[in-house]
């Protein structure tokens, strides 16, 4: 580290006012990147299953795209986490978004030449954008205290809504644009994904200076002795381990349920005569519910506790699964309600689980641990996405929805066990 960089970092360590200003600035920059990242994520999610169905000619593997880009996001989460731990958030997040953009370009090329192999390989790479979009939520917490963490997470997620809602509702527009330049219509949304992910990466690369994790690490190092007063190392480690396990479990279960039902909803709707515009509308409501309530959710998590909101997540996901199971395939209203509740339940689980992870780590291991946890989340999503098509092909969308709702009940014993770890 150069002397100039050291002096700049030390100026933040010595000034609480500068820390507060950097915290606010970091939230603004991350929020801007999340607008683009949300658009890139949502556009691909909306038509990924439909593109695979069209190219493969069967529903049985329609869940494979979701499985692939969530599997790809698992590897990317690990890489982004390690890069962030070693070099800071700016390097890790920029690299992740740029790789995701390249994956989206690969999907477009696969559709043009009708190559299933290239499609699947590109979807794996595209998953890097998905992983990075989620990992960006941690950057806002690096300079937050324990009463601000869930709120900081929620602020960045709220801004994801703008892009996430726009993405699905631009499906027809991007499809028409793709056709106008000689590209298959279902590849159109991935043009938006490529541009959005690359723009998100550029925003972070140019603006995220100084790096919040680097500054947080310097601040923590200066306070290390005082932070340890009154605590034994063994007790702290035990509490942290429990918090990490519980936070990860909450997010894994909510991810499995959400991805499984969401992945097959477009295919289910297509079988009942809905067009791309109607599918985009339902997915748009779903993704809005995933992110838009975040600001309120963050406040509730900070006020009432992590475990209380995790229980609320399980109850909401159960209701979403039951409504999806009983809703007639031609009922837009019930599908909108079910998918909105599905997104809301995921939102409750993600923010409460993320806050637990941040509570249970420090800057010496935080980014690395967060990346590892996000690997588990991505793998669970990959499993849910891949199995969802097989379940629907072998049984029905109703059975898939019911299974997902019941699975969410496992959150209750998890959060009961976690009560001893909540601060």
Coordinates of C-alpha atoms in Angstrom, one line a residue:
X1 CA 0.0 0.0 0.0
X2 CA 1.4 3.4 -1.0
X3 CA 1.8 6.1 1.7
X4 CA -0.8 8.2 -0.1
X5 CA -3.4 5.4 0.1
X6 CA -2.5 4.7 3.7
X7 CA -3.0 8.4 4.6
X8 CA -6.3 8.5 2.9
X9 CA -7.5 5.4 4.7
X10 CA -6.3 6.7 8.0
X11 CA -8.2 9.9 7.4
X12 CA -11.4 7.8 7.4
X13 CA -10.3 5.9 10.5
X14 CA -9.8 9.1 12.4
X15 CA -13.0 10.9 11.3
X16 CA -16.5 9.5 12.1
X17 CA -17.9 12.3 10.0
X18 CA -16.0 11.0 6.9
X19 CA -17.1 7.5 7.8
X20 CA -20.7 8.5 7.7
X21 CA -20.3 10.4 4.4
X22 CA -18.6 7.4 2.8
X23 CA -21.3 5.0 4.1
X24 CA -24.0 7.2 2.5
X25 CA -21.9 7.6 -0.7
X26 CA -21.4 3.8 -0.9
X27 CA -25.1 3.2 -0.6
X28 CA -25.8 5.6 -3.5
X29 CA -23.2 4.0 -5.8
X30 CA -24.3 0.4 -5.0
X31 CA -27.9 1.4 -5.5
X32 CA -27.2 2.8 -9.0
X33 CA -25.4 -0.4 -9.9
X34 CA -28.3 -2.4 -8.6
X35 CA -30.7 -0.7 -11.0
X36 CA -28.7 -2.0 -14.0
X37 CA -28.0 -5.4 -12.3
X38 CA -31.7 -5.9 -11.6
X39 CA -32.5 -5.3 -15.2
X40 CA -29.9 -7.8 -16.4
X41 CA -31.1 -10.5 -13.9
X42 CA -34.8 -10.1 -14.5
X43 CA -34.7 -10.1 -18.3
X44 CA -32.9 -13.4 -18.4
X45 CA -35.0 -15.0 -15.8
X46 CA -38.2 -14.2 -17.7
X47 CA -37.3 -16.0 -20.9
X48 CA -34.6 -18.4 -20.0
X49 CA -36.9 -21.4 -19.6
X50 CA -38.9 -20.5 -22.7
X51 CA -35.6 -20.3 -24.8
X52 CA -34.6 -23.7 -23.6
X53 CA -38.0 -25.1 -24.3
X54 CA -38.0 -23.7 -27.8
X55 CA -34.4 -25.0 -28.6
X56 CA -34.9 -28.5 -27.0
X57 CA -38.5 -29.1 -27.9
X58 CA -39.5 -30.4 -24.5
X59 CA -40.7 -29.1 -21.1
X60 CA -38.7 -31.7 -19.1
X61 CA -35.5 -29.6 -19.4
X62 CA -37.1 -26.2 -19.2
X63 CA -35.8 -25.8 -15.7
X64 CA -32.2 -26.4 -16.8
X65 CA -31.5 -22.7 -17.7
X66 CA -32.4 -21.6 -14.2
X67 CA -30.3 -24.4 -12.8
X68 CA -27.4 -23.6 -15.0
X69 CA -27.2 -19.9 -14.3
X70 CA -27.7 -20.4 -10.6
X71 CA -25.0 -23.1 -10.7
X72 CA -22.8 -20.7 -12.5
X73 CA -23.6 -18.1 -9.9
X74 CA -22.3 -20.5 -7.3
X75 CA -18.8 -20.6 -8.7
X76 CA -19.0 -16.8 -9.3
X77 CA -20.1 -16.1 -5.8
X78 CA -17.0 -17.9 -4.5
X79 CA -14.7 -16.0 -6.9
X80 CA -16.3 -12.6 -6.2
X81 CA -16.1 -13.2 -2.5
X82 CA -12.5 -14.2 -2.6
X83 CA -11.6 -11.2 -4.9
X84 CA -13.5 -8.9 -2.6
X85 CA -11.8 -10.2 0.5
X86 CA -8.3 -9.8 -1.0
X87 CA -8.7 -6.7 -3.2
X88 CA -11.9 -5.0 -2.0
X89 CA -15.5 -4.8 -3.1
X90 CA -14.7 -2.7 -6.2
X91 CA -12.6 -5.3 -7.8
X92 CA -14.8 -8.3 -7.0
X93 CA -18.1 -6.8 -8.0
X94 CA -16.8 -5.2 -11.2
X95 CA -15.3 -8.5 -12.3
X96 CA -18.5 -10.4 -11.6
X97 CA -20.8 -8.0 -13.5
X98 CA -18.5 -7.9 -16.5
X99 CA -18.3 -11.7 -16.7
X100 CA -22.1 -11.9 -16.4
X101 CA -22.4 -9.5 -19.4
X102 CA -20.1 -11.8 -21.5
X103 CA -22.4 -14.7 -20.6
X104 CA -25.5 -12.8 -21.8
X105 CA -23.7 -12.1 -25.1
X106 CA -22.9 -15.9 -25.4
X107 CA -26.6 -16.7 -25.0
X108 CA -27.5 -14.3 -27.8
X109 CA -24.9 -16.0 -30.1
X110 CA -26.2 -19.5 -29.1
X111 CA -29.8 -18.4 -30.2
X112 CA -28.5 -17.1 -33.5
X113 CA -26.6 -20.3 -34.4
X114 CA -29.1 -22.6 -32.6
X115 CA -26.4 -24.2 -30.4
X116 CA -27.7 -25.9 -27.3
X117 CA -24.1 -26.5 -26.1
X118 CA -23.2 -22.8 -26.4
X119 CA -26.5 -21.9 -24.7
X120 CA -25.8 -24.0 -21.7
X121 CA -22.1 -22.9 -21.4
X122 CA -23.2 -19.2 -21.7
X123 CA -25.9 -19.6 -19.1
X124 CA -23.2 -20.8 -16.6
X125 CA -21.2 -17.7 -17.3
X126 CA -24.3 -15.5 -17.2
X127 CA -24.8 -16.7 -13.6
X128 CA -21.9 -14.5 -12.6
X129 CA -24.1 -11.5 -13.0
X130 CA -26.8 -13.0 -10.8
X131 CA -24.2 -13.8 -8.1
X132 CA -22.7 -10.3 -8.2
X133 CA -26.1 -8.7 -8.1
X134 CA -26.8 -10.5 -4.8
X135 CA -23.3 -10.0 -3.4
X136 CA -23.5 -6.2 -4.0
X137 CA -26.0 -6.1 -1.1
X138 CA -23.2 -6.8 1.3
X139 CA -21.1 -3.8 0.2
X140 CA -23.6 -1.4 1.8
X141 CA -23.2 -3.0 5.2
X142 CA -19.4 -2.7 5.4
X143 CA -19.6 0.7 7.2
X144 CA -23.0 0.1 8.9
X145 CA -23.4 -0.5 12.6
X146 CA -25.4 -3.4 13.9
X147 CA -28.6 -1.3 14.0
X148 CA -28.2 -0.2 10.4
X149 CA -27.3 -3.4 8.7
X150 CA -30.6 -4.8 7.6
X151 CA -31.7 -1.3 6.6
X152 CA -28.5 -0.9 4.5
X153 CA -29.2 -4.2 2.8
X154 CA -32.8 -3.1 2.1
X155 CA -31.8 0.2 0.6
X156 CA -29.7 -1.3 -2.1
X157 CA -32.3 -4.0 -2.8
X158 CA -35.0 -1.4 -3.2
X159 CA -33.1 0.1 -6.1
X160 CA -32.8 -3.3 -7.7
X161 CA -36.6 -3.1 -8.1
X162 CA -36.4 -0.4 -10.8
X163 CA -34.3 -2.5 -13.1
X164 CA -36.0 -5.8 -12.0
X165 CA -39.4 -4.6 -12.9
X166 CA -38.4 -2.9 -16.1
X167 CA -36.6 -6.0 -17.4
X168 CA -39.6 -8.4 -17.7
X169 CA -41.8 -5.6 -19.0
X170 CA -39.4 -4.9 -21.8
X171 CA -39.5 -8.5 -23.0
X172 CA -41.8 -7.7 -26.0
X173 CA -39.9 -4.6 -26.9
X174 CA -36.5 -6.3 -26.8
X175 CA -38.0 -9.3 -28.7
X176 CA -39.2 -7.0 -31.5
X177 CA -35.8 -5.3 -31.5
X178 CA -34.1 -8.6 -31.8
X179 CA -36.2 -9.6 -34.7
X180 CA -35.6 -6.3 -36.5
X181 CA -31.8 -7.1 -36.5
X182 CA -32.2 -10.7 -37.4
X183 CA -31.9 -12.3 -33.9
X184 CA -34.5 -14.8 -32.5
X185 CA -37.0 -12.9 -30.4
X186 CA -36.5 -14.9 -27.2
X187 CA -32.8 -13.8 -27.3
X188 CA -33.8 -10.1 -27.2
X189 CA -34.0 -9.8 -23.4
X190 CA -30.4 -11.0 -23.2
X191 CA -29.3 -8.0 -25.2
X192 CA -30.7 -5.9 -22.4
X193 CA -29.0 -8.2 -19.8
X194 CA -25.6 -7.9 -21.5
X195 CA -25.8 -4.1 -21.6
X196 CA -27.1 -3.8 -18.1
X197 CA -24.5 -6.0 -16.4
X198 CA -21.7 -4.3 -18.2
X199 CA -23.0 -0.9 -17.2
X200 CA -23.3 -2.0 -13.6
X201 CA -19.7 -3.1 -13.6
X202 CA -18.6 0.2 -15.1
X203 CA -20.4 2.2 -12.4
X204 CA -18.7 0.3 -9.6
X205 CA -15.3 0.4 -11.3
X206 CA -15.4 4.2 -11.8
X207 CA -17.2 5.3 -8.7
X208 CA -16.6 2.9 -5.8
X209 CA -13.5 4.8 -4.4
X210 CA -12.4 4.5 -1.7
X211 CA -13.4 0.9 -1.2
X212 CA -15.8 0.5 1.7
X213 CA -14.5 -2.9 2.7
X214 CA -10.9 -1.7 2.8
X215 CA -11.8 1.3 4.9
X216 CA -13.9 -0.9 7.2
X217 CA -11.0 -3.3 7.7
X218 CA -8.7 -0.3 8.6
X219 CA -11.3 1.0 11.1
X220 CA -11.8 -2.5 12.7
X221 CA -8.0 -3.0 13.0
X222 CA -7.7 0.3 15.0
X223 CA -10.4 -0.8 17.4
X224 CA -9.5 -4.5 17.7
X225 CA -8.4 -4.4 21.3
X226 CA -11.5 -2.4 22.6
X227 CA -13.9 -4.6 20.6
X228 CA -12.5 -7.7 22.4
X229 CA -12.9 -6.4 25.9
X230 CA -15.4 -8.4 27.9
X231 CA -15.6 -11.3 25.4
X232 CA -13.8 -14.6 25.4
X233 CA -12.5 -15.8 22.0
X234 CA -14.3 -19.2 22.4
X235 CA -17.7 -17.7 23.1
X236 CA -17.5 -15.2 20.2
X237 CA -16.5 -18.0 17.8
X238 CA -19.4 -20.2 19.0
X239 CA -22.0 -17.5 18.5
X240 CA -20.6 -16.5 15.1
X241 CA -20.7 -20.1 13.9
X242 CA -24.3 -20.5 14.9
X243 CA -25.3 -17.2 13.3
X244 CA -23.6 -18.2 10.0
X245 CA -25.3 -21.6 10.0
X246 CA -28.7 -20.2 10.7
X247 CA -28.4 -17.3 8.3
X248 CA -27.2 -19.6 5.5
X249 CA -30.0 -22.1 6.2
X250 CA -32.7 -19.4 6.0
X251 CA -31.5 -18.1 2.7
X252 CA -31.0 -21.6 1.2
X253 CA -34.5 -22.8 2.0
X254 CA -36.1 -19.6 0.7
X255 CA -34.0 -19.7 -2.4
X256 CA -35.0 -23.3 -3.2
X257 CA -38.7 -22.6 -2.8
X258 CA -38.6 -19.3 -4.7
X259 CA -36.6 -20.5 -7.7
X260 CA -38.5 -23.8 -8.2
X261 CA -41.9 -22.1 -8.4
X262 CA -40.7 -19.0 -10.3
X263 CA -38.9 -21.1 -12.9
X264 CA -41.9 -23.1 -14.1
X265 CA -44.5 -20.3 -13.9
X266 CA -43.7 -19.0 -17.4
X267 CA -44.0 -22.5 -18.9
X268 CA -47.2 -23.1 -16.9
X269 CA -48.7 -19.9 -18.2
X270 CA -47.6 -20.6 -21.8
X271 CA -49.5 -23.9 -21.7
X272 CA -52.7 -22.0 -20.6
X273 CA -52.5 -19.6 -23.5
X274 CA -50.8 -16.5 -21.9
X275 CA -48.6 -14.5 -24.2
X276 CA -45.1 -13.1 -23.4
X277 CA -46.6 -9.8 -22.3
X278 CA -48.8 -11.4 -19.7
X279 CA -45.9 -13.7 -18.5
X280 CA -43.7 -10.6 -18.2
X281 CA -46.3 -8.8 -16.1
X282 CA -46.6 -11.7 -13.6
X283 CA -42.8 -12.1 -13.4
X284 CA -42.6 -8.3 -13.0
X285 CA -44.9 -8.3 -10.0
X286 CA -42.9 -11.2 -8.6
X287 CA -39.6 -9.5 -8.9
X288 CA -41.0 -6.2 -7.6
X289 CA -42.2 -8.1 -4.5
X290 CA -38.7 -9.6 -4.2
X291 CA -37.1 -6.1 -3.9
X292 CA -39.5 -3.2 -3.5
X293 CA -40.6 -4.1 0.1
X294 CA -37.0 -4.2 1.1
X295 CA -36.8 -0.8 2.8
X296 CA -39.7 -1.7 5.1
X297 CA -38.4 -5.2 5.6
X298 CA -35.0 -3.9 6.7
X299 CA -36.5 -1.6 9.3
X300 CA -38.6 -4.5 10.6
X301 CA -35.6 -6.9 10.7
X302 CA -33.6 -4.3 12.7
X303 CA -36.5 -3.5 15.0
X304 CA -38.1 -6.9 15.7
X305 CA -35.1 -9.2 15.1
X306 CA -33.8 -11.6 12.5
X307 CA -35.6 -14.7 13.7
X308 CA -39.1 -13.1 13.8
X309 CA -38.8 -12.1 10.2
X310 CA -37.5 -15.5 9.2
X311 CA -40.7 -17.0 10.6
X312 CA -42.7 -14.5 8.6
X313 CA -40.7 -15.6 5.5
X314 CA -41.8 -19.3 6.0
X315 CA -45.4 -18.4 6.5
X316 CA -45.5 -16.1 3.4
X317 CA -43.9 -18.8 1.2
X318 CA -46.3 -21.4 2.5
X319 CA -49.2 -19.2 1.5
X320 CA -47.6 -18.5 -1.9
X321 CA -47.2 -22.2 -2.6
X322 CA -50.8 -23.0 -1.6
X323 CA -52.3 -20.2 -3.8
X324 CA -50.1 -21.3 -6.8
X325 CA -51.3 -24.8 -6.3
X326 CA -55.0 -24.0 -6.4
X327 CA -55.0 -21.2 -8.9
X328 CA -56.6 -21.9 -12.3
X329 CA -54.0 -21.7 -15.0
X330 CA -56.0 -18.9 -16.8
X331 CA -56.3 -16.7 -13.7
X332 CA -54.0 -13.8 -14.0
X333 CA -55.1 -12.3 -10.7
X334 CA -54.3 -15.4 -8.6
X335 CA -51.0 -15.9 -10.4
X336 CA -50.0 -12.3 -9.7
X337 CA -51.0 -12.7 -6.0
X338 CA -49.2 -16.0 -5.6
X339 CA -46.0 -14.9 -7.3
X340 CA -46.0 -11.6 -5.4
X341 CA -46.2 -13.5 -2.1
X342 CA -43.4 -15.8 -3.4
X343 CA -41.2 -12.8 -3.9
X344 CA -42.2 -11.2 -0.6
X345 CA -41.4 -14.4 1.4
X346 CA -38.0 -14.6 -0.4
X347 CA -37.4 -10.9 0.5
X348 CA -38.1 -11.6 4.2
X349 CA -35.7 -14.6 4.3
X350 CA -32.9 -13.0 2.3
X351 CA -32.7 -9.8 4.4
X352 CA -33.0 -11.5 7.8
X353 CA -30.5 -14.2 6.8
X354 CA -28.1 -11.7 5.3
X355 CA -28.2 -9.6 8.5
X356 CA -27.4 -12.7 10.5
X357 CA -24.4 -13.4 8.3
X358 CA -23.1 -9.8 8.7
X359 CA -23.7 -9.9 12.4
X360 CA -21.7 -13.1 12.7
X361 CA -18.5 -12.0 10.8
X362 CA -15.9 -9.3 10.9
X363 CA -13.8 -7.7 8.2
X364 CA -11.1 -10.3 8.4
X365 CA -13.4 -13.0 7.1
X366 CA -16.6 -11.3 6.1
X367 CA -16.3 -11.2 2.2
X368 CA -14.9 -14.7 2.0
X369 CA -17.7 -16.1 4.3
X370 CA -20.3 -14.2 2.4
X371 CA -19.1 -15.6 -0.9
X372 CA -19.1 -19.1 0.5
X373 CA -22.7 -18.7 1.8
X374 CA -23.8 -17.4 -1.5
X375 CA -22.3 -20.5 -3.1
X376 CA -24.7 -22.6 -1.0
X377 CA -27.6 -20.2 -2.0
X378 CA -26.8 -20.6 -5.7
X379 CA -26.4 -24.3 -5.5
X380 CA -29.8 -24.6 -3.8
X381 CA -31.3 -22.4 -6.5
X382 CA -29.7 -24.6 -9.1
X383 CA -31.2 -27.7 -7.6
X384 CA -34.6 -26.1 -7.3
X385 CA -34.5 -24.8 -10.9
X386 CA -33.3 -28.1 -12.4
X387 CA -35.7 -30.3 -10.4
X388 CA -38.7 -28.0 -11.0
X389 CA -39.0 -29.0 -14.7
X390 CA -38.7 -32.7 -13.8
X391 CA -41.4 -32.5 -11.1
X392 CA -43.8 -30.7 -13.4
X393 CA -43.1 -33.0 -16.3
X394 CA -43.6 -36.1 -14.1
X395 CA -46.6 -34.6 -12.1
X396 CA -47.9 -31.1 -12.3
X397 CA -47.3 -27.4 -11.5
X398 CA -49.8 -27.8 -8.7
X399 CA -47.7 -30.6 -7.1
X400 CA -44.5 -28.4 -7.5
X401 CA -46.2 -25.4 -5.8
X402 CA -47.6 -27.6 -2.9
X403 CA -44.2 -29.2 -2.3
X404 CA -42.5 -25.8 -2.3
X405 CA -45.0 -24.4 0.2
X406 CA -44.6 -27.3 2.6
X407 CA -40.8 -27.1 2.3
X408 CA -40.9 -23.6 3.6
X409 CA -42.2 -24.8 7.0
X410 CA -38.7 -26.1 7.7
X411 CA -37.8 -22.5 8.5
X412 CA -39.7 -22.7 11.8
X413 CA -37.4 -25.3 13.6
X414 CA -34.4 -23.5 12.2
X415 CA -35.3 -20.2 13.7
X416 CA -36.4 -21.7 17.0
X417 CA -32.9 -23.2 17.3
X418 CA -31.4 -19.8 16.4
X419 CA -32.9 -17.8 19.2
X420 CA -29.8 -18.2 21.3
X421 CA -27.7 -16.6 18.6
X422 CA -29.7 -13.4 18.0
X423 CA -28.1 -10.3 19.4

